Coordinates of C-alpha atoms and ligand atoms in Angstrom, one line a residue:
X45 CA 0.0 0.0 0.0
X46 CA 1.2 3.6 -0.8
X47 CA 2.4 5.5 2.3
X48 CA -0.2 8.2 3.1
X49 CA 0.9 11.7 4.1
X50 CA -1.2 14.5 5.6
X51 CA -0.8 18.2 4.5
X52 CA 1.7 19.1 7.1
X53 CA 4.0 16.3 6.0
X54 CA 3.6 17.1 2.4
X55 CA 4.2 20.9 3.0
X56 CA 7.3 20.4 4.9
X57 CA 8.8 20.1 1.4
X58 CA 7.3 23.3 0.3
X59 CA 10.0 25.7 -1.0
X60 CA 10.1 28.9 -2.8
X61 CA 12.3 28.9 -5.9
X62 CA 14.2 31.8 -7.4
X63 CA 13.7 32.9 -10.9
X64 CA 17.3 31.7 -11.7
X65 CA 16.4 28.2 -10.4
X66 CA 13.3 28.3 -12.5
X67 CA 15.4 29.0 -15.7
X68 CA 17.9 26.5 -14.7
X69 CA 15.2 23.9 -15.1
X70 CA 13.4 25.4 -18.0
X71 CA 16.5 26.6 -20.1
X72 CA 14.7 25.9 -23.3
X73 CA 12.4 28.8 -22.6
X74 CA 15.5 31.1 -23.0
X75 CA 16.5 29.5 -26.3
X76 CA 18.8 26.7 -25.0
X77 CA 17.2 23.8 -26.7
X78 CA 19.1 22.2 -29.5
X79 CA 22.9 22.3 -29.5
X80 CA 23.0 24.5 -32.8
X81 CA 20.4 26.8 -31.4
X82 CA 22.1 27.1 -27.9
X83 CA 25.3 28.5 -29.5
X84 CA 23.3 31.0 -31.6
X85 CA 21.5 32.1 -28.5
X86 CA 24.7 32.7 -26.7
X87 CA 26.1 34.8 -29.5
X88 CA 22.7 36.6 -29.9
X89 CA 22.4 37.7 -26.3
X90 CA 26.0 39.0 -26.2
X91 CA 25.8 40.7 -29.6
X92 CA 22.4 42.3 -29.1
X93 CA 23.7 43.7 -25.6
X94 CA 26.8 45.1 -27.4
X95 CA 24.7 46.8 -30.0
X96 CA 22.3 48.2 -27.5
X97 CA 25.1 49.5 -25.2
X98 CA 27.2 51.1 -28.1
X99 CA 24.1 52.8 -29.5
X100 CA 23.1 54.0 -25.9
X101 CA 26.6 55.5 -25.6
X102 CA 26.5 57.1 -29.2
X103 CA 29.3 54.9 -30.4
X104 CA 29.3 53.1 -33.9
X105 CA 29.6 49.5 -32.7
X106 CA 32.5 47.4 -33.6
X107 CA 32.0 43.8 -32.4
X108 CA 34.2 40.8 -32.4
X109 CA 32.9 37.3 -32.0
X110 CA 35.4 34.5 -31.6
X111 CA 34.4 30.7 -31.4
X112 CA 36.9 28.1 -30.5
X113 CA 36.1 24.3 -30.3
X114 CA 37.6 23.1 -27.0
X115 CA 36.1 19.5 -26.8
X116 CA 33.2 17.5 -28.1
X117 CA 30.2 19.8 -28.4
X118 CA 32.2 22.2 -26.4
X119 CA 33.1 25.8 -27.3
X120 CA 34.7 28.9 -26.0
X121 CA 32.8 32.0 -27.0
X122 CA 34.3 35.5 -26.7
X123 CA 32.3 38.6 -27.7
X124 CA 34.0 42.0 -27.4
X125 CA 32.6 45.4 -28.2
X126 CA 33.8 49.0 -28.1
X127 CA 30.8 50.2 -26.2
X128 CA 30.8 51.9 -22.8
X129 CA 31.4 48.8 -20.7
X130 CA 29.9 48.1 -17.3
X131 CA 31.0 49.8 -14.0
X132 CA 32.6 47.7 -11.3
X133 CA 29.7 48.0 -9.0
X134 CA 27.1 46.7 -11.5
X135 CA 29.1 44.0 -13.3
X136 CA 27.7 41.1 -11.1
X137 CA 24.1 42.3 -11.2
X138 CA 24.2 43.0 -15.0
X139 CA 25.7 39.8 -16.0
X140 CA 24.7 37.3 -13.3
X141 CA 21.2 38.4 -11.8
X142 CA 18.1 37.3 -13.8
X143 CA 15.8 40.2 -14.3
X144 CA 18.3 43.0 -13.7
X145 CA 19.1 45.5 -16.3
X146 CA 19.1 49.1 -17.5
X147 CA 16.3 48.5 -19.9
X148 CA 13.1 46.8 -18.7
X149 CA 11.8 49.7 -16.7
X150 CA 12.1 52.0 -19.8
X151 CA 9.3 51.8 -22.4
X152 CA 11.7 52.4 -25.3
X153 CA 12.6 50.6 -28.5
X154 CA 15.6 48.5 -27.8
X155 CA 16.7 44.9 -28.5
X156 CA 16.9 43.9 -24.9
X157 CA 13.9 44.3 -22.8
X158 CA 13.7 41.8 -19.7
X159 CA 17.2 41.7 -18.1
X160 CA 17.4 37.9 -18.7
X161 CA 19.8 37.5 -21.7
X162 CA 23.2 38.0 -20.2
X163 CA 22.5 36.2 -16.9
X164 CA 20.9 33.4 -18.8
X165 CA 24.0 32.9 -20.8
X166 CA 26.2 32.9 -17.5
X167 CA 23.7 30.4 -16.1
X168 CA 24.1 28.2 -19.2
X169 CA 28.0 28.3 -19.1
X170 CA 27.7 27.2 -15.4
X171 CA 25.3 24.3 -15.8
X172 CA 27.1 23.0 -18.7
X173 CA 30.8 23.4 -17.6
X174 CA 30.8 24.3 -14.0
X175 CA 32.8 27.4 -14.9
X176 CA 32.2 31.1 -14.4
X177 CA 32.4 33.7 -17.2
X178 CA 35.5 35.9 -17.6
X179 CA 34.7 39.6 -18.1
X180 CA 36.9 42.6 -19.1
X181 CA 35.4 46.0 -18.8
X182 CA 37.5 48.8 -20.3
X183 CA 36.0 52.0 -18.9
X184 CA 39.1 54.3 -18.6
X185 CA 41.1 54.4 -15.3
X186 CA 38.7 52.0 -13.5
X187 CA 39.1 49.3 -16.1
X188 CA 39.0 45.7 -14.5
X189 CA 38.7 42.1 -15.3
X190 CA 36.8 39.4 -13.0
X191 CA 35.1 36.1 -13.1
X192 CA 31.2 36.2 -12.6
X193 CA 29.0 33.3 -11.8
X194 CA 25.5 33.1 -10.2
X195 CA 24.1 31.8 -7.0
X196 CA 20.9 30.3 -8.5
X197 CA 19.2 29.7 -5.2
X198 CA 19.5 33.4 -4.3
X199 CA 19.6 34.8 -7.9
X200 CA 22.5 36.8 -6.9
X201 CA 25.9 37.2 -8.5
X202 CA 29.3 35.9 -7.3
X203 CA 32.1 38.1 -8.4
X204 CA 35.7 36.8 -8.1
X205 CA 39.4 37.6 -9.0
X206 CA 38.7 41.3 -9.5
X207 CA 41.8 43.0 -10.9
X208 CA 42.3 46.4 -12.2
X209 CA 43.7 46.4 -15.7
X210 CA 45.5 49.0 -17.7
X211 CA 45.8 47.5 -21.4
X212 CA 44.0 50.3 -23.1
X213 CA 41.0 48.1 -24.0
X214 CA 37.7 50.1 -24.2
X215 CA 34.4 48.3 -24.2
X216 CA 33.2 45.1 -22.8
X217 CA 34.5 41.6 -23.5
X218 CA 32.9 38.5 -22.2
X219 CA 34.5 35.1 -22.5
X220 CA 32.9 31.8 -21.5
X221 CA 32.9 28.1 -22.1
X222 CA 29.8 26.2 -23.0
X223 CA 29.1 22.5 -23.5
X224 CA 26.0 21.0 -25.1
X225 CA 26.5 23.4 -28.0
X226 CA 27.4 22.9 -31.6
X227 CA 28.7 25.0 -34.5
X228 CA 27.1 24.5 -37.9
X229 CA 27.4 26.3 -41.1
X230 CA 23.7 26.4 -42.0
X231 CA 20.9 28.9 -42.2
X232 CA 20.4 28.4 -38.5
X233 CA 24.1 28.9 -37.6
X234 CA 26.2 31.7 -36.1
X235 CA 27.6 32.9 -39.4
X236 CA 24.2 33.3 -40.8
X237 CA 23.0 35.1 -37.6
X238 CA 25.9 37.5 -37.8
X239 CA 25.4 38.2 -41.5
X240 CA 21.8 39.1 -41.0
X241 CA 22.7 41.2 -38.0
X242 CA 24.9 43.2 -40.3
X243 CA 22.2 43.4 -42.8
X244 CA 19.7 45.0 -40.3
X245 CA 22.4 47.1 -38.7
X246 CA 24.5 48.6 -41.5
X247 CA 26.0 51.0 -38.9
X248 CA 27.9 48.2 -37.1
X249 CA 30.9 46.3 -38.0
X250 CA 31.3 42.7 -37.1
X251 CA 34.3 40.5 -37.1
X252 CA 33.8 36.8 -36.8
X253 CA 36.4 34.1 -36.2
X254 CA 34.8 30.7 -36.8
X255 CA 36.0 27.4 -35.1
X256 CA 38.2 26.6 -38.1
X257 CA 40.0 29.9 -37.5
X258 CA 38.6 31.5 -40.6
X259 CA 38.0 35.2 -40.4
X260 CA 35.0 37.1 -41.8
X261 CA 34.4 40.8 -41.7
X262 CA 30.9 42.3 -42.2
X263 CA 32.0 45.7 -43.0
X264 CA 30.1 48.8 -41.9
X265 CA 28.3 50.4 -44.8
X266 CA 26.6 53.4 -43.1
X267 CA 28.6 55.9 -40.9
X268 CA 25.7 57.6 -39.3
X269 CA 24.2 56.2 -36.0
X270 CA 20.6 55.2 -36.2
X271 CA 18.1 57.7 -34.9
X272 CA 17.7 57.2 -31.2
X273 CA 14.4 56.0 -30.0
X274 CA 12.7 58.1 -27.4
X275 CA 11.2 56.5 -24.2
X276 CA 7.6 56.8 -24.5
X277 CA 4.6 56.1 -22.3
X278 CA 2.6 53.0 -23.1
X279 CA -0.9 53.5 -24.5
X280 CA -3.8 52.2 -22.5
X281 CA -5.1 50.2 -25.5
X282 CA -2.0 48.2 -25.7
X283 CA -2.2 46.8 -22.1
X284 CA -3.4 43.4 -21.0
X285 CA -4.6 42.8 -17.4
X286 CA -1.3 41.7 -16.1
X287 CA 0.6 44.4 -17.6
X288 CA -1.7 47.0 -16.0
X289 CA -1.2 45.3 -12.6
X290 CA 2.6 45.4 -13.0
X291 CA 2.6 49.0 -13.8
X292 CA 0.2 49.7 -10.9
X293 CA 2.3 47.7 -8.4
X294 CA 5.6 49.4 -9.5
X295 CA 4.1 52.9 -9.4
X296 CA 4.8 55.6 -6.9
X297 CA 1.8 57.7 -7.7
X298 CA -0.6 58.2 -4.8
X299 CA -4.0 57.2 -6.2
X300 CA -5.1 54.9 -9.1
X301 CA -6.6 58.2 -10.7
X302 CA -3.2 60.0 -10.8
X303 CA -1.5 56.8 -11.6
X304 CA -3.3 56.6 -14.9
X305 CA -2.5 60.2 -15.9
X306 CA 1.1 59.9 -14.9
X307 CA 1.8 56.3 -16.5
X308 CA 0.0 56.2 -19.7
X309 CA 0.0 58.1 -22.9
X310 CA -3.1 60.0 -24.1
X311 CA -4.6 59.7 -20.7
X312 CA -6.1 63.0 -19.3
X313 CA -8.0 63.6 -16.2
X314 CA -11.2 63.7 -18.5
X315 CA -10.4 60.2 -19.7
X316 CA -9.9 59.0 -16.2
X317 CA -13.5 60.5 -15.4
X318 CA -14.9 58.4 -18.3
X319 CA -13.1 55.3 -16.9
X320 CA -14.6 56.0 -13.4
X321 CA -18.0 56.1 -15.0
X322 CA -17.8 52.6 -16.4
X323 CA -15.5 50.9 -13.9
X324 CA -17.8 51.7 -11.0
X325 CA -16.5 48.8 -8.8
X326 CA -12.9 50.3 -8.8
X327 CA -11.9 52.6 -6.0
X328 CA -9.9 55.3 -7.8
X329 CA -8.8 56.9 -4.6
X330 CA -6.7 54.0 -3.4
X331 CA -3.0 53.4 -3.9
X332 CA -2.2 51.7 -7.3
X333 CA -0.1 49.3 -5.1
X334 CA -3.5 48.0 -3.9
X335 CA -5.0 47.2 -7.2
X336 CA -6.3 43.8 -7.5
X337 CA -6.7 41.4 -10.3
X338 CA -10.6 42.0 -10.5
X339 CA -9.9 45.8 -10.4
X340 CA -7.5 45.5 -13.3
X341 CA -9.9 43.3 -15.2
X342 CA -12.6 45.8 -14.8
X343 CA -10.3 48.7 -15.9
X344 CA -9.2 46.9 -19.0
X345 CA -12.8 46.4 -20.0
X346 CA -13.5 50.1 -19.4
X347 CA -10.4 51.1 -21.4
X348 CA -11.7 49.2 -24.3
X349 CA -15.1 50.8 -24.2
X350 CA -14.1 54.3 -24.6
X351 CA -12.6 56.2 -27.5
X352 CA -8.8 57.2 -27.4
X353 CA -6.5 59.3 -29.4
X354 CA -4.2 56.9 -31.5
X355 CA -0.7 56.5 -29.9
X356 CA 2.1 58.6 -31.0
X357 CA 4.3 56.7 -33.4
X358 CA 7.4 58.7 -33.3
X359 CA 8.8 56.3 -30.8
X360 CA 9.1 53.7 -33.4
X361 CA 12.3 53.9 -35.3
X362 CA 12.5 51.7 -38.5
X363 CA 15.8 51.0 -40.2
X364 CA 15.1 53.2 -43.1
X365 CA 14.7 52.6 -46.8
X366 CA 18.2 53.9 -47.9
X367 CA 19.9 52.0 -45.1
X368 CA 18.4 48.7 -46.0
X369 CA 19.3 49.3 -49.7
X370 CA 23.0 50.0 -48.7
X371 CA 23.0 47.0 -46.5
X372 CA 21.5 44.7 -49.1
X373 CA 23.9 46.0 -51.7
X374 CA 26.9 45.5 -49.3
X375 CA 25.9 41.9 -48.3
X376 CA 23.8 40.3 -50.9
X377 CA 24.8 42.4 -53.9
X378 CA 21.6 41.5 -55.7
X379 CA 21.0 42.2 -59.5
X380 CA 17.8 44.1 -58.6
X381 CA 15.9 44.9 -55.3
X382 CA 13.0 46.9 -54.2
X383 CA 12.6 48.2 -50.6
X384 CA 9.5 49.4 -49.0
X385 CA 8.9 51.4 -45.7
X386 CA 5.3 51.5 -44.6
X387 CA 3.6 54.0 -42.5
X388 CA 3.1 53.3 -38.8
X389 CA 0.2 51.2 -37.8
X390 CA -1.2 49.9 -34.5
X391 CA -2.1 46.5 -33.2
X392 CA -4.2 45.6 -30.2
X393 CA -5.6 49.0 -30.8
X394 CA -2.7 50.7 -28.9
X395 CA 0.8 49.6 -29.9
X396 CA 2.3 51.4 -32.8
X397 CA 4.6 49.4 -35.2
X398 CA 6.3 49.9 -38.5
X399 CA 7.0 47.2 -41.2
X400 CA 9.7 47.3 -43.7
X401 CA 10.1 44.9 -46.5
X402 CA 12.4 44.3 -49.4
X403 CA 12.6 41.7 -52.1
X404 CA 16.1 41.1 -53.7
X405 CA 16.9 39.1 -56.7
X406 CA 20.1 37.5 -57.8
X407 CA 23.7 38.0 -56.6
X408 CA 24.0 36.3 -53.3
X409 CA 20.2 36.5 -52.7
X410 CA 18.3 33.3 -51.7
X411 CA 20.0 30.0 -51.0
X412 CA 22.3 28.0 -53.3
X413 CA 21.0 24.6 -53.5
X414 CA 22.4 21.5 -55.3
X415 CA 20.5 22.1 -58.6
X416 CA 20.3 25.9 -58.6
X417 CA 18.7 28.3 -56.0
X418 CA 15.7 28.7 -53.8
X419 CA 14.0 31.7 -52.0
X420 CA 14.9 32.7 -48.5
X421 CA 13.0 34.6 -45.9
X422 CA 14.9 37.0 -43.6
X423 CA 12.9 37.8 -40.5
X424 CA 13.8 40.6 -38.1
X425 CA 12.3 42.1 -34.9
X426 CA 13.7 45.6 -34.0
X427 CA 16.7 44.7 -36.3
X428 CA 17.4 41.4 -34.6
X429 CA 17.5 38.4 -36.9
X430 CA 15.0 35.6 -36.0
X431 CA 16.4 32.2 -37.1
X432 CA 14.3 29.7 -35.4
X433 CA 10.5 28.9 -34.8
X434 CA 9.5 30.2 -38.2
X435 CA 6.3 28.3 -38.3
X436 CA 5.1 30.3 -35.4
X437 CA 5.9 33.7 -36.8
X438 CA 3.6 36.4 -38.1
X439 CA 6.3 37.1 -40.7
X440 CA 6.2 33.5 -42.3
X441 CA 2.4 33.7 -42.0
X442 CA 2.0 36.9 -43.8
X443 CA 4.4 35.7 -46.7
X444 CA 2.8 32.3 -46.9
X445 CA -0.5 33.7 -48.1
X446 CA 1.0 35.7 -51.0
X447 CA 0.3 34.5 -54.5
X448 CA 3.9 34.7 -55.7
X449 CA 3.2 33.8 -59.3
X450 CA 1.4 37.1 -59.7
X451 CA 4.8 38.7 -59.3
X452 CA 6.6 36.2 -61.5
X453 CA 8.4 35.0 -58.4
X454 CA 9.0 31.3 -57.6
X455 CA 10.2 30.9 -54.1
X456 CA 11.2 27.4 -54.7
X457 CA 13.6 27.9 -57.6
X458 CA 14.7 31.5 -57.8
X459 CA 17.5 33.3 -56.0
X460 CA 15.2 35.5 -54.1
X461 CA 15.6 37.0 -50.5
X462 CA 12.5 38.4 -48.9
X463 CA 13.5 40.7 -46.1
X464 CA 10.9 41.8 -43.3
X465 CA 11.8 43.9 -40.2
X466 CA 9.0 44.8 -37.6
X467 CA 9.9 47.9 -35.3
X468 CA 8.0 48.6 -32.2
X469 CA 8.5 49.5 -28.6
X470 CA 6.7 46.3 -27.8
X471 CA 7.2 43.5 -30.1
X472 CA 4.7 40.7 -29.4
X473 CA 7.1 37.7 -29.2
X474 CA 5.5 34.5 -29.1
X475 CA 7.7 33.1 -26.4
X476 CA 10.5 34.1 -23.8
X477 CA 13.1 33.0 -26.3
X478 CA 12.1 35.9 -28.6
X479 CA 12.4 33.8 -31.8
X480 CA 9.1 34.6 -33.5
X481 CA 6.6 37.3 -33.7
X482 CA 3.0 36.4 -32.4
X483 CA 0.3 36.0 -35.0
X484 CA -1.5 39.1 -34.4
X485 CA -4.0 39.7 -37.2
X486 CA -3.1 43.4 -37.9
X487 CA 0.7 42.5 -38.0
X488 CA 0.2 39.6 -40.4
X489 CA -1.9 41.9 -42.7
X490 CA 0.5 44.7 -42.6
X491 CA 3.4 42.4 -43.2
X492 CA 1.6 40.9 -46.3
X493 CA 0.8 44.4 -47.7
X494 CA 4.4 45.4 -47.3
X495 CA 5.9 42.4 -49.0
X496 CA 3.3 42.6 -51.8
X497 CA 4.3 46.1 -52.5
X498 CA 8.0 45.2 -52.5
X499 CA 7.3 42.3 -54.8
X500 CA 5.4 44.5 -57.3
X501 CA 8.6 46.6 -57.7
X502 CA 10.7 43.6 -58.8
X503 CA 8.2 41.9 -61.0
X504 CA 8.8 43.8 -64.2
X505 CA 12.6 43.1 -63.8
X506 CA 11.9 39.4 -63.2
X507 CA 9.5 39.2 -66.2
X508 CA 12.0 40.8 -68.2
X509 CA 14.6 38.5 -67.2
X510 CA 12.4 35.5 -68.1
X511 CA 11.8 37.0 -71.4
X512 CA 15.4 37.5 -72.1
X513 CA 16.2 33.8 -71.1
X514 CA 13.4 32.6 -73.3
X515 CA 14.6 34.7 -76.2
X516 CA 18.3 33.6 -75.9
X517 CA 17.1 30.0 -75.8
X518 CA 15.2 30.4 -79.1
X519 CA 18.2 32.3 -80.6
X520 CA 20.6 29.5 -79.7
X521 CA 18.4 26.9 -81.3
X522 CA 17.9 28.9 -84.5
X523 CA 21.7 29.4 -84.8
X524 CA 22.2 25.6 -84.6
X525 CA 19.9 25.3 -87.7
X526 CA 21.9 28.1 -89.3
X527 CA 25.1 26.0 -89.1
X528 CA 23.5 22.9 -90.6
X529 CA 21.8 24.9 -93.3
X530 CA 24.9 26.7 -94.3
X531 CA 26.7 23.2 -94.6
X532 CA 23.8 21.8 -96.8
X533 CA 23.5 24.9 -99.1
X534 CA 27.4 24.8 -99.6
X535 CA 27.3 21.2 -100.7
X536 CA 24.2 22.0 -103.1
X537 CA 25.5 25.3 -104.5
X538 CA 29.3 25.1 -104.1
X539 CA 29.3 28.5 -102.3
X540 CA 31.7 29.2 -99.4
X541 CA 30.3 27.6 -96.2
X542 CA 31.7 30.0 -93.8
X543 CA 30.2 33.0 -95.7
X544 CA 26.9 31.4 -95.9
X545 CA 27.0 30.8 -92.2
X546 CA 27.9 34.4 -91.3
X547 CA 25.3 35.9 -93.6
X548 CA 22.6 33.6 -92.0
X549 CA 23.7 34.6 -88.5
X550 CA 23.5 38.4 -89.4
X551 CA 19.9 37.8 -90.6
X552 CA 18.9 35.7 -87.5
X553 CA 20.4 38.4 -85.2
X554 CA 18.2 41.2 -86.6
X555 CA 15.2 39.2 -85.2
X556 CA 16.6 39.4 -81.7
X557 CA 17.0 43.0 -80.9
X558 CA 16.7 42.5 -77.2
X559 CA 19.9 40.5 -77.0
X560 CA 22.7 42.9 -77.2
X561 CA 25.5 42.8 -79.6
X562 CA 28.1 41.7 -77.1
X563 CA 25.9 38.9 -76.0
X564 CA 25.3 37.7 -79.7
X565 CA 29.0 37.7 -80.2
X566 CA 29.5 35.7 -77.0
X567 CA 26.9 33.3 -78.2
X568 CA 28.6 33.0 -81.4
X569 CA 31.9 32.2 -79.6
X570 CA 30.0 29.9 -77.3
X571 CA 30.9 32.1 -74.3
X572 CA 27.7 31.9 -72.5
X573 CA 29.2 33.1 -69.4
X574 CA 29.4 36.6 -70.6
X575 CA 25.6 36.5 -71.3
X576 CA 24.2 36.5 -67.8
X577 CA 25.6 40.1 -67.0
X578 CA 24.2 41.5 -70.3
X579 CA 20.7 40.0 -69.9
X580 CA 20.8 41.2 -66.2
X581 CA 20.2 44.8 -67.0
X582 CA 17.7 44.2 -69.9
X583 CA 14.8 45.5 -67.9
Ligands
ATP1105 N1 28.2 44.8 -23.8 C1 27.6 45.5 -22.8 N2 28.0 46.7 -22.6 C2 27.4 47.5 -21.6 N3 26.4 47.1 -20.7 C3 26.0 45.8 -20.9 C4 26.5 44.9 -22.0 N4 25.9 43.8 -21.9 C5 24.9 43.9 -20.8 N5 25.0 45.1 -20.3 C6 24.2 45.6 -19.2 O1 23.7 44.4 -18.5 C7 22.2 44.4 -18.5 C8 21.6 43.1 -18.4 O2 21.8 42.5 -19.7 P1 20.8 41.4 -20.1 O3 21.1 40.9 -21.5 O4 20.7 40.5 -19.0 O5 19.4 42.1 -20.1 P2 18.7 43.1 -21.2 O6 19.6 43.2 -22.3 O7 18.5 44.4 -20.4 O8 17.4 42.4 -21.6 P3 17.2 41.0 -22.4 O9 16.9 39.9 -21.4 O10 16.0 41.3 -23.2 O11 18.4 40.7 -23.1 C9 21.9 45.3 -19.5 O12 20.6 46.0 -19.4 C10 23.0 46.4 -19.6 O13 22.8 47.4 -18.7
MG1106 MG1 20.2 41.5 -23.4

């Protein structure tokens, strides 16, 4: 018989867990699932932090990523940047305390949001190799190096071997060893991640040393910093019940009524009066810290029932059409492309966002496959490449429903890259791992419209290209007949075969005015290699 236990006995084992303990057991939630993905996640967390930090300090980012294989499925990762670094006092909290950072209390469009990324990587290093991470922070005369790890039970940092350094290094360098990770040269690998980061951040320069020692540099193609996004207040229509509660409990306002006016955009005392009229069960005089879940539910209902002025979209900073063009040219060097930047829209009634889309054809666009090429989709959220979980993403969803044939595009066989970036202060990620954008209807629709607009701009080019290929095929076949015909005629008439052939070729060429002279000559000489380039600009 099973042993019976009463509540007292069972609850003797009751324990509170720290957030760090929680993530230690649920590391897949932070993106540490497959080995290939785990390595990308580490690099992603460090690189996005470097970009955020450099931009915050007004510095054009120079980032170096170095991967070294140190055992089976075991790698050393070092990411260093030229940003502002971290002061001594904060290094432990910043890199080894979950939910601690300079960003999450600010409602501003940055890549990092929650204060989980860096500590998550420290935790992952620790649970797979048992080793702390090594940090160098070059901030002038107080530069230092140290080892940092995490006390998961307490969710607090352990900082050891603190040493002052004076080697002239400026920025932050983080070095750590990870097991259960693997480097792969695929569309889900670190190289691809960095290439796409360079695409959406043309103002940064990234040097990558892969595990074989090969060095790649993604050069900076734009020298101006991106426009800085301003902190904004959240719009009430973008709130869910738990968001409202979180804001209320963190608030220092005296009453719920003043909390609304002080915390949210477009919320005047008149608006609060309207809310009071509808949410009659809520005491607007009490402290926001005392707001209950039923209060918040009632308030959210009231918020949805009244009219609001649309949110201010100036807080949303897209990459910009020209920058995307420059970056695509720099990295994919396509034969042709079209870039579209749409106007700001809102989802959930209150969160502004901007979609940018581009379709690029030829050059290094698309994927090289064994028998030619195929199309590829480049997904970004606030300039951060999304490599995993494509099936759960609004971008994939929006693109899937497009009838590509209408634009003469075949995603299965053509060298096409479709680029989509969503910018917003609040990206609705579908999970903590931030690998996909949730399928909000308004977002999907806007993505679809943006990509269709971009595709319209390349369709005449692609049609022209098909036509040119078709013509040159016909031309080649006819030429083969000319050769044979010249031979037969020469036999029958005794005329010079070569002269007959040249004359026939001249006659045939007049029927193919689209194929340029150089190409025809190339065809004659059988140099089909030269053809590609000529046809390329025959729009
Ligand atoms: N390279 C860096 N240079 C300067 N400060 C940094 C750097 N990396 C991290 N930090 C500081 O450490 C904090 C914590 O980083 P962490 O990645 O854990 O959180 P986050 O970037 O704020 O949010 P997210 O969880 O979304 O990544 C940052 O908010 C920042 O203040
Ligand atoms: Mg981060």
